[in-house]
Every structure is written in C-alpha cells, then in structure tokens.
N, CA and C atoms as an extended XYZ file, in Angstrom:
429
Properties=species:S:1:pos:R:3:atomname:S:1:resname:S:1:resid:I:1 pbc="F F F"
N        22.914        1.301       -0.150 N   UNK     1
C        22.637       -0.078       -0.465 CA  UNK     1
C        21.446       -0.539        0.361 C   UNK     1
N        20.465       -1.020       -0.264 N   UNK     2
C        19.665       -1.498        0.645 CA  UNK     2
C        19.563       -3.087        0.529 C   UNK     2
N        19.700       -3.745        1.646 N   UNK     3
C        19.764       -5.261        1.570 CA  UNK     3
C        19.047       -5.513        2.463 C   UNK     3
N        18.485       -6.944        1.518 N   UNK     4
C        17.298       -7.572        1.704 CA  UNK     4
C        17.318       -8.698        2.932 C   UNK     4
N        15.899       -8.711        3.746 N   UNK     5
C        16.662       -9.583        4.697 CA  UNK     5
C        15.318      -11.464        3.932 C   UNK     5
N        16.223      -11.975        4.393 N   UNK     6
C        16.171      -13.321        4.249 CA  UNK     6
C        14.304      -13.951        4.869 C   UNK     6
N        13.467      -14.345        4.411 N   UNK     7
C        12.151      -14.901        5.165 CA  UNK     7
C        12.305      -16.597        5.793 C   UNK     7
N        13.158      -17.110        5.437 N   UNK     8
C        13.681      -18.223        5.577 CA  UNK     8
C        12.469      -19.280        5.042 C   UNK     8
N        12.282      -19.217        3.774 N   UNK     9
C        11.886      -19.939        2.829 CA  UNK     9
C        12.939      -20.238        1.614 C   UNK     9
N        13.246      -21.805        1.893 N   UNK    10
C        13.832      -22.211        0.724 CA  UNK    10
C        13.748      -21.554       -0.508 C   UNK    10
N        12.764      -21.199       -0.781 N   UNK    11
C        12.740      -21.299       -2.575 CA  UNK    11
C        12.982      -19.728       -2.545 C   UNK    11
N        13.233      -18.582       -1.900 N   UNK    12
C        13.823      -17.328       -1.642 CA  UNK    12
C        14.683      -17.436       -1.395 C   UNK    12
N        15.434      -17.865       -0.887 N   UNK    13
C        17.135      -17.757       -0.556 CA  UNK    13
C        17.756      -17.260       -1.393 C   UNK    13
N        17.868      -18.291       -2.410 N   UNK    14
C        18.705      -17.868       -3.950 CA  UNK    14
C        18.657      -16.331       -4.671 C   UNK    14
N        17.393      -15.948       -4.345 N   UNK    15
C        17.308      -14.420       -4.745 CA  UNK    15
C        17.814      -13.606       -4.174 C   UNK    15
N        17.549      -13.083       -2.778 N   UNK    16
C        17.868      -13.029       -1.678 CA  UNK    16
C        19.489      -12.687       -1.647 C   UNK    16
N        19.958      -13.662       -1.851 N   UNK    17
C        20.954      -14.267       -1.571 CA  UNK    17
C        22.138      -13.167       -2.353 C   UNK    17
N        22.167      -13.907       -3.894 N   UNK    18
C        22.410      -13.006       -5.157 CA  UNK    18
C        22.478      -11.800       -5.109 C   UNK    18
N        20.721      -11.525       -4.806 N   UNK    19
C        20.837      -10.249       -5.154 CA  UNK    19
C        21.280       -8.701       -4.266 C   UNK    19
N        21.438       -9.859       -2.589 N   UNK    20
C        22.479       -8.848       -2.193 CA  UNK    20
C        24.031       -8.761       -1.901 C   UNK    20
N        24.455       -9.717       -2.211 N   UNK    21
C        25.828       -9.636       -3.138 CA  UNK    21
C        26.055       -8.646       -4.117 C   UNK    21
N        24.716       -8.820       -5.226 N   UNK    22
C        25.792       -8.200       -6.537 CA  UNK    22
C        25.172       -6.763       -5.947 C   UNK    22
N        24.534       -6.167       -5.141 N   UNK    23
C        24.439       -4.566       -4.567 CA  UNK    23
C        25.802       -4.686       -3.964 C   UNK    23
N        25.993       -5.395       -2.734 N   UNK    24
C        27.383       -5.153       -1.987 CA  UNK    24
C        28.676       -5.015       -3.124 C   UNK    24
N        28.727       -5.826       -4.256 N   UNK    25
C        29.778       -5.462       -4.970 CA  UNK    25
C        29.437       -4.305       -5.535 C   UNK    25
N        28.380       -4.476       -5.833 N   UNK    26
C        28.194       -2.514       -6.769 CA  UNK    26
C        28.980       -1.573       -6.016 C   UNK    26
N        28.283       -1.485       -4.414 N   UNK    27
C        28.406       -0.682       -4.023 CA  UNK    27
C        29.832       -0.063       -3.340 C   UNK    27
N        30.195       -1.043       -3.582 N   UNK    28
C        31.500       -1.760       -2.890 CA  UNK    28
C        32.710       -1.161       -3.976 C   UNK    28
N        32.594       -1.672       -4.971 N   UNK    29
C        33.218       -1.317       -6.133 CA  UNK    29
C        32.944        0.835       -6.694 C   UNK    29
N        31.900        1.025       -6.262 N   UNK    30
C        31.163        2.832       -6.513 CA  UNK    30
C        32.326        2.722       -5.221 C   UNK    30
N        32.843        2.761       -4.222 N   UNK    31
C        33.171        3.584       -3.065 CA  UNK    31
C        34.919        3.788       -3.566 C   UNK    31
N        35.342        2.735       -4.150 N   UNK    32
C        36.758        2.504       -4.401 CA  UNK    32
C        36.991        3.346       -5.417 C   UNK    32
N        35.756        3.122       -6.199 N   UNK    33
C        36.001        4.438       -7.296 CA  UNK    33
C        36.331        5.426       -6.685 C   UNK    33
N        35.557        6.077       -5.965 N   UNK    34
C        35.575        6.844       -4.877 CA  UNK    34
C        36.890        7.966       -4.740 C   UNK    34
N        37.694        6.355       -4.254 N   UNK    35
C        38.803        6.943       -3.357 CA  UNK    35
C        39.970        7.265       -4.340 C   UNK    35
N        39.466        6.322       -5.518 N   UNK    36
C        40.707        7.293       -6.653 CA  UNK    36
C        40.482        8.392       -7.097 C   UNK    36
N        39.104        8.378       -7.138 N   UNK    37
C        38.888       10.057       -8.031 CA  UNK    37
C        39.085       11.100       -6.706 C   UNK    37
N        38.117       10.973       -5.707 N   UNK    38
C        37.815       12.530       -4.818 CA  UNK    38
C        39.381       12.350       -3.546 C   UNK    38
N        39.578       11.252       -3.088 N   UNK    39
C        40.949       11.518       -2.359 CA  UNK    39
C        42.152       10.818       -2.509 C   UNK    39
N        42.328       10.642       -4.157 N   UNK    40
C        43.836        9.807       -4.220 CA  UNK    40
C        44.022        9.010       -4.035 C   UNK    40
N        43.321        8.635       -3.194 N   UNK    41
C        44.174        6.886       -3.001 CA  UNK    41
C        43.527        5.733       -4.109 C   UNK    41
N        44.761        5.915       -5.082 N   UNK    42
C        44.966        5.306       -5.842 CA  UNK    42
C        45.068        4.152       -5.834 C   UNK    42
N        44.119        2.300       -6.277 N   UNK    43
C        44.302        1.746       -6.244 CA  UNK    43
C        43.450        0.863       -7.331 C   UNK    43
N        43.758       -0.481       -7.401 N   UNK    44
C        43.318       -1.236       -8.371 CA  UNK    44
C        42.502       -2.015       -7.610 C   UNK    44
N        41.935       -2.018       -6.507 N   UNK    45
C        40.790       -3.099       -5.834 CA  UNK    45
C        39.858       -2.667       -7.068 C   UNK    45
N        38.943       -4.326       -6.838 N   UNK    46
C        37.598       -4.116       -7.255 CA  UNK    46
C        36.846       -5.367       -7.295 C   UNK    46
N        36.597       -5.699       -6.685 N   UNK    47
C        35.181       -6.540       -6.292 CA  UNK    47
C        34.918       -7.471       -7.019 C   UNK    47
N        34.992       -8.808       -7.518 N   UNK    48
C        34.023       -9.526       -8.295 CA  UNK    48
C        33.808      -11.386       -8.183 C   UNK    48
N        32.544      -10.971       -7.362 N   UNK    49
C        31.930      -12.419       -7.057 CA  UNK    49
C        31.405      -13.083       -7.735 C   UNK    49
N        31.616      -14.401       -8.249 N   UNK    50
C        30.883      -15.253       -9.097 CA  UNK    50
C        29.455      -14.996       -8.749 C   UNK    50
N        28.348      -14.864       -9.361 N   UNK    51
C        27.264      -14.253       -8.347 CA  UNK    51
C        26.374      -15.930       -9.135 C   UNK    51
N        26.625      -16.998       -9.250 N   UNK    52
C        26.059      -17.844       -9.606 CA  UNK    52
C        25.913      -18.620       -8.505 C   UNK    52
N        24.768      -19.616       -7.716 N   UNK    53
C        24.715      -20.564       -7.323 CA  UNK    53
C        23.531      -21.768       -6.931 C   UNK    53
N        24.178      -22.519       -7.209 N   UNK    54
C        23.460      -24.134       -7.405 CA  UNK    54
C        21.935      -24.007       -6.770 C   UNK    54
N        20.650      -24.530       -7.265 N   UNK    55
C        19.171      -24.365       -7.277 CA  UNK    55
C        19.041      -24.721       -5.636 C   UNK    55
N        19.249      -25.933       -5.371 N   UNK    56
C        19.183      -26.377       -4.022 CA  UNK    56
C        19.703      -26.317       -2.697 C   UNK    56
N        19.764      -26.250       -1.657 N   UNK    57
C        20.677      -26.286       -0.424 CA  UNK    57
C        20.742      -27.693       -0.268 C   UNK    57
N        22.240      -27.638       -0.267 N   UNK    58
C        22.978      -29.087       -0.308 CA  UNK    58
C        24.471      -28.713        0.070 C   UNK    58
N        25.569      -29.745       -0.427 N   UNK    59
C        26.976      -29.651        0.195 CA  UNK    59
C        27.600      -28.442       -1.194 C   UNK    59
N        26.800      -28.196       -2.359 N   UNK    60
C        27.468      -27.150       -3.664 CA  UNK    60
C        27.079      -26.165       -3.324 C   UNK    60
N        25.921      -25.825       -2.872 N   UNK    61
C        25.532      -24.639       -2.134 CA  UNK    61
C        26.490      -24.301       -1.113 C   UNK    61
N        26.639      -24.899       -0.101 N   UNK    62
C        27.418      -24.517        1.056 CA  UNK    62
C        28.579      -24.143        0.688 C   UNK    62
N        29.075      -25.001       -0.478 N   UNK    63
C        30.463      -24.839       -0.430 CA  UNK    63
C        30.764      -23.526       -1.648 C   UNK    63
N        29.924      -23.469       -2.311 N   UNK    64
C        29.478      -21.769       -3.057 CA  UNK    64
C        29.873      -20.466       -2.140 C   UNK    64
N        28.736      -20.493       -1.600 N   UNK    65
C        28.353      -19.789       -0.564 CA  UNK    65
C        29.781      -19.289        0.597 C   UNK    65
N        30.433      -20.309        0.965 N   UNK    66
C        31.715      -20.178        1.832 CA  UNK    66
C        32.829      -19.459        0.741 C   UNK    66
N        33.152      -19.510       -0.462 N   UNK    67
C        33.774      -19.487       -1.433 CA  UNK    67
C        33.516      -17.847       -2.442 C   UNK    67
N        32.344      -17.638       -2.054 N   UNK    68
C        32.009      -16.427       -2.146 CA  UNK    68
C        31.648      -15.431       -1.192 C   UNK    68
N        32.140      -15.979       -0.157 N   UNK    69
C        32.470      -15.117        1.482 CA  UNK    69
C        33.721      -14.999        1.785 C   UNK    69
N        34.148      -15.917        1.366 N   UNK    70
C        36.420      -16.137        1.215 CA  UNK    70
C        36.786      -14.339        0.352 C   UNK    70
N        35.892      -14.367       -0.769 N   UNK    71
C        36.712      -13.592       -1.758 CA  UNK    71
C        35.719      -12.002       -0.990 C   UNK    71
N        34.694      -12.235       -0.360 N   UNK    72
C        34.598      -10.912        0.073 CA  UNK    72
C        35.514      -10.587        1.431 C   UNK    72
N        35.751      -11.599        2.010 N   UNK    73
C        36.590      -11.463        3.466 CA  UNK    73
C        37.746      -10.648        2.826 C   UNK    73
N        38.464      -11.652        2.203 N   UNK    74
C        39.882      -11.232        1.720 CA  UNK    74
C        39.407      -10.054        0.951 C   UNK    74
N        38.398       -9.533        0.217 N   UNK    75
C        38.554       -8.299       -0.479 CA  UNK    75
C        38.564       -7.076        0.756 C   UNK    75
N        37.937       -7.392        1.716 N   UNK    76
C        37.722       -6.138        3.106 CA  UNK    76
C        39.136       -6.204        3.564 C   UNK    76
N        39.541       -7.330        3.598 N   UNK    77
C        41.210       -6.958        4.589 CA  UNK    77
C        42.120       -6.497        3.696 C   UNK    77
N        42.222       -6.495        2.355 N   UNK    78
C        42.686       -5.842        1.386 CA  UNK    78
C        42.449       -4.525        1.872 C   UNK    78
N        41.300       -3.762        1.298 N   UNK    79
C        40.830       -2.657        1.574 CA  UNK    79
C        41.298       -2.004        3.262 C   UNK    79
N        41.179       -2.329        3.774 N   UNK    80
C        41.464       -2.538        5.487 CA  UNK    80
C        42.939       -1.842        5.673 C   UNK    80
N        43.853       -2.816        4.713 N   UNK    81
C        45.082       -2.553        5.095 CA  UNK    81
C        45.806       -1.496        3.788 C   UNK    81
N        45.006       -1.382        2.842 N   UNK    82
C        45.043       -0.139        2.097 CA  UNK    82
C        45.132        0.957        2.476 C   UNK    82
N        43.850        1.163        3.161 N   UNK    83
C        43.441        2.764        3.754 CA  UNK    83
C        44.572        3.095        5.125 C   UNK    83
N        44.742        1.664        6.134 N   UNK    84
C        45.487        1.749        7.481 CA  UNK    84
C        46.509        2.030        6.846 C   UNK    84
N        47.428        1.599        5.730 N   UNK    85
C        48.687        1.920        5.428 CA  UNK    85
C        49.349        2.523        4.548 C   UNK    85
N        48.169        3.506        3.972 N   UNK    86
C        48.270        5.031        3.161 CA  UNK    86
C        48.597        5.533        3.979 C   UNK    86
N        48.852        7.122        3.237 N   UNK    87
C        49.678        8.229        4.134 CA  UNK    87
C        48.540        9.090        4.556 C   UNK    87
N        47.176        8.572        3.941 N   UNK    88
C        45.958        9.388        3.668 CA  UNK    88
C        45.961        9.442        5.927 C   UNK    88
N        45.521       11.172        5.653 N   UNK    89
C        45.567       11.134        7.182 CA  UNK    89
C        44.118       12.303        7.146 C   UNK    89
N        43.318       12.001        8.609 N   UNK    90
C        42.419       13.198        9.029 CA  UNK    90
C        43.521       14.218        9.638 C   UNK    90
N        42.987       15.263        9.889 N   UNK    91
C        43.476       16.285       10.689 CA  UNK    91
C        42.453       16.507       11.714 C   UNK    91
N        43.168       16.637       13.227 N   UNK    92
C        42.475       17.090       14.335 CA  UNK    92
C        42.270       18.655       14.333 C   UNK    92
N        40.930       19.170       14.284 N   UNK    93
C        40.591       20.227       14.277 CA  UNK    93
C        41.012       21.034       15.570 C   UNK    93
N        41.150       20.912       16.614 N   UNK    94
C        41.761       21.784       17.395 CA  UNK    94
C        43.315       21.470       17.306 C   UNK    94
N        43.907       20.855       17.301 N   UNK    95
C        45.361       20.947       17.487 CA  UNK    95
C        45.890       20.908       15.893 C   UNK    95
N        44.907       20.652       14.786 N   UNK    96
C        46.025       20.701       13.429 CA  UNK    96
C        46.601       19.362       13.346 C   UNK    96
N        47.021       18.632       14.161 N   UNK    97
C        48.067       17.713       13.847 CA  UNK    97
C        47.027       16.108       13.120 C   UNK    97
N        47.989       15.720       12.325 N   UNK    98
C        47.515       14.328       11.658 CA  UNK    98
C        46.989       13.387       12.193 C   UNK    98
N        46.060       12.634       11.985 N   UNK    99
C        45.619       11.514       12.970 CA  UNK    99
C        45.437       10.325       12.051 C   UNK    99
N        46.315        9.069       11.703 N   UNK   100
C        46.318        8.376       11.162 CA  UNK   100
C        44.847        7.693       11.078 C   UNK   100
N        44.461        7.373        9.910 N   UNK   101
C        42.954        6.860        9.839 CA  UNK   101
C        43.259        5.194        9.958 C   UNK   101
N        42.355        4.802       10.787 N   UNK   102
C        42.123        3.333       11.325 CA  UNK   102
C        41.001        2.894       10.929 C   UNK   102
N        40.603        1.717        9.608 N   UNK   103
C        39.304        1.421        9.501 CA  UNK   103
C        39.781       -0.121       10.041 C   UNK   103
N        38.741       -0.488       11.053 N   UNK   104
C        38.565       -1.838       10.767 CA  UNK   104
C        36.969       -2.410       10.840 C   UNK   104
N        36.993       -3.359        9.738 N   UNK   105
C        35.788       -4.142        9.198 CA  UNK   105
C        35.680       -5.660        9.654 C   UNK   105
N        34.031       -5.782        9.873 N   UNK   106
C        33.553       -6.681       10.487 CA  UNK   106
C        34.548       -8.063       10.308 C   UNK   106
N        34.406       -9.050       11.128 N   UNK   107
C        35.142      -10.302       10.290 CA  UNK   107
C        34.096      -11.338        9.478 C   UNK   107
N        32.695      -10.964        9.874 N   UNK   108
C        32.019      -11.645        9.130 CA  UNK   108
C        31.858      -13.063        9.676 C   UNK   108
N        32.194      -13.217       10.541 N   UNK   109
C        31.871      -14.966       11.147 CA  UNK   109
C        30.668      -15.299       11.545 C   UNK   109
N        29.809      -15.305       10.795 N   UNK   110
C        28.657      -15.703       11.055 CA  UNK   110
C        28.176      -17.227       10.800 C   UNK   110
N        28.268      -18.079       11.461 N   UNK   111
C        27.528      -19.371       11.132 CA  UNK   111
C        26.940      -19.622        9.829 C   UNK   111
N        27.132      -20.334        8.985 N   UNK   112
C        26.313      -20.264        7.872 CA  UNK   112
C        25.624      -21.112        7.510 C   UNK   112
N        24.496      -21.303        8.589 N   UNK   113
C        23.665      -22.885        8.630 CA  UNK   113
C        22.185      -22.039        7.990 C   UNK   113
N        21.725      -23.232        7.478 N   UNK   114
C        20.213      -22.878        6.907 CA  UNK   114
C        19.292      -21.940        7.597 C   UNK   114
N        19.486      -21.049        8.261 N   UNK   115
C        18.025      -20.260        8.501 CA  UNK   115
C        18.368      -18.903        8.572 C   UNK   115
N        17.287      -18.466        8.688 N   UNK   116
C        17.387      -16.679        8.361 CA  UNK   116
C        18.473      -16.036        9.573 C   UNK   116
N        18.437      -16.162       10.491 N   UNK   117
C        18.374      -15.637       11.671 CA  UNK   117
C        20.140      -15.168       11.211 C   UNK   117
N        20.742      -16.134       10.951 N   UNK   118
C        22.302      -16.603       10.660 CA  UNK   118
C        22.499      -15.501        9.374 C   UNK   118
N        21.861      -16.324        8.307 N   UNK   119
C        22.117      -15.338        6.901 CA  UNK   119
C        21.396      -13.796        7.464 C   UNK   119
N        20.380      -13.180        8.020 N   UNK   120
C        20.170      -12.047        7.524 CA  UNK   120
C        21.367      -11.266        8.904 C   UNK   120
N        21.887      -11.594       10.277 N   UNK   121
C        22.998      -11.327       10.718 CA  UNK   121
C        24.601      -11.178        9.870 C   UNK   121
N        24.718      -11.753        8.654 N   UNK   122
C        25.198      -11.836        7.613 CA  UNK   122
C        25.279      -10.578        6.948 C   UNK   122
N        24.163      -10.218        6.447 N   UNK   123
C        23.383       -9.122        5.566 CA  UNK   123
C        23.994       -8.018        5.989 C   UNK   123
N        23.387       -8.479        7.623 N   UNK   124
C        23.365       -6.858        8.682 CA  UNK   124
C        25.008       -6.226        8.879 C   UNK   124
N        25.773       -7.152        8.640 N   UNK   125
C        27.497       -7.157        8.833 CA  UNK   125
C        28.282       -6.632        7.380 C   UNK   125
N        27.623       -7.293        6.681 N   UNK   126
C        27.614       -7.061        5.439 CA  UNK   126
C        27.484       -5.095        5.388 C   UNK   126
N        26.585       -4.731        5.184 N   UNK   127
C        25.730       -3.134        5.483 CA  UNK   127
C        26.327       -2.418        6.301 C   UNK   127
N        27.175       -2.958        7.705 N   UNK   128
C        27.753       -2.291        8.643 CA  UNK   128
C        28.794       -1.883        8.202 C   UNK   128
N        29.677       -2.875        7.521 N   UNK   129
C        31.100       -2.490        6.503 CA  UNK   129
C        30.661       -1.465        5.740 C   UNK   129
N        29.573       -1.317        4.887 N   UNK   130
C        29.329       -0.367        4.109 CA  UNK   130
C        29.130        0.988        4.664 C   UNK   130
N        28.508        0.491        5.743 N   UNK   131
C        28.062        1.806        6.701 CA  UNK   131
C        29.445        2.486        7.173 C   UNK   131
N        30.122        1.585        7.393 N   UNK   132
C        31.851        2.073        7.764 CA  UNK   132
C        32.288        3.029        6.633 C   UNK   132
N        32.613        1.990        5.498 N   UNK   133
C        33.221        3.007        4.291 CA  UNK   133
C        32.556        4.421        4.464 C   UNK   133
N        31.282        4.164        4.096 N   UNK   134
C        30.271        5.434        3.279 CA  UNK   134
C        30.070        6.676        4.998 C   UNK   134
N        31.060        6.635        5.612 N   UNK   135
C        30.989        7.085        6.546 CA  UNK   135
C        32.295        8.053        6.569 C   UNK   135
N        33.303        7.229        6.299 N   UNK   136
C        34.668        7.597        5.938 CA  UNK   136
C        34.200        8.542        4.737 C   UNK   136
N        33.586        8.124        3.865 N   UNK   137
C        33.151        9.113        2.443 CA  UNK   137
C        32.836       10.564        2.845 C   UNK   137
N        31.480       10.364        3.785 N   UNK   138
C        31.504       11.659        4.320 CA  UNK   138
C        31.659       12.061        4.793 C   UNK   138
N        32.826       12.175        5.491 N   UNK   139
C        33.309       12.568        6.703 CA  UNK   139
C        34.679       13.079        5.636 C   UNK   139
N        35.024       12.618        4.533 N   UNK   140
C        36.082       13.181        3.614 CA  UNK   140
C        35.773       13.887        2.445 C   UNK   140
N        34.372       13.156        2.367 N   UNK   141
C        34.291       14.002        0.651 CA  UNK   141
C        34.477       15.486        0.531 C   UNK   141
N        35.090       15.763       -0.794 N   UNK   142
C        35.533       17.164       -0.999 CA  UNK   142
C        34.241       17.858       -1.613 C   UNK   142
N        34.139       19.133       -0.821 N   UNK   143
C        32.911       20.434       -0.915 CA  UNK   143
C        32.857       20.512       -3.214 C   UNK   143
C-alpha cells in the first residue's frame, strides 16, 4: 500500500484523504482474503468505509471523518481479537512447542485537527497496522 502523505492544503485533503482509505480497505480486505484461503482462518471480516465526504472542512467533515475512523478502529480490534483468539499458533523452531500468536494494532489516537502534521501521523499508523498484518503474511505464507 502506498499512502499518500497530506501537503496541508485545503483543497488536497479530500483526495488525499479518500484516496488513502479506499487503498487501506483494499488492502485491508486482500490480507483477510488471505487468511481464509493460505491459513484457515476462516472468517467473514471485510472492510467497508463510506469513502464519501463533504467539499469543505467544517463540523460534517469532522464529524465524517471521526465516523469513518470509528468503523476502521472497531474493524482492527475485530481482526485483533480474531487472530489472538484462534487456535492459529507459530511454532518455536528450537524447542517445537506452540507459541500463541499476539497481534496488537495501533489505537490510532491521533488528534484530528486541521493540519498535516496530525493527518499524515494518521496515514503513518494507518501503514504500520498494515505493516503488522503483511508481516504476519510473511512470516506464514505457505511455500
């Protein structure tokens, strides 16, 4: 996923904005596939953010914006407590024995006031979760 960082010009935001959402759900949604096809864990998550919002920064924006961070929060702690409370286990290479897999993902509290600095720290948290999953991927994917 590559996400875009923010110049902190109004009339960019909205793109910006959008358009790295609907990558994070892509990508987000490609990993879950993922985990049903190459290691079983079977589940029905899947991602989907209203990816619409209001022309201006104002109180519909903000309250967009918070509202489409709600449904990605709650979609990560979903996921979170999926993987923590499968039976899906690594194995320790010298001793053999199971080692319960522990993901935990950012909480995402980032301030969400008008300027870049805030939103592209956002972005970067955003990417780190991904960086988490797609880490777990290879560190499991089957040869």
């Amino acid at each position: 996923m590559s996400i875009r960082m923010w110049d902190g010009k109004p009339h960019t935001f909205k793109s910006v904005w959008l358009g790295n959402l609907a990558e994070f759900e892509k990508a987000i949604n490609g990993y879950m596939e993922w985990m049903n096809g190459d290691i079983g864990l079977y589940n029905s998550l899947s991602l989907k953010i209203d990816l619409t919002l209001p022309n201006y920064f104002g109180r519909e924006r903000r309250i967009k914006i918070q509202d489409q961070m709600k449904v990605i929060r709650s979609f990560l702690i979903d996921v979170e407590r999926m993987m923590n409370d499968s039976s899906y286990q690594e194995y320790d290479d010298e001793t053999g024995k199971a080692i319960p897999y522990r993901l935990s993902v950012q909480a995402l509290d980032v301030p969400l006031t008008n300027d870049a600095k805030n939103y592209n720290a956002l972005f970067k948290e955003l990417e780190r979760n991904l960086d988490l999953l797609n880490k777990f991927r290879d560190d499991n994917a089957s040869d």
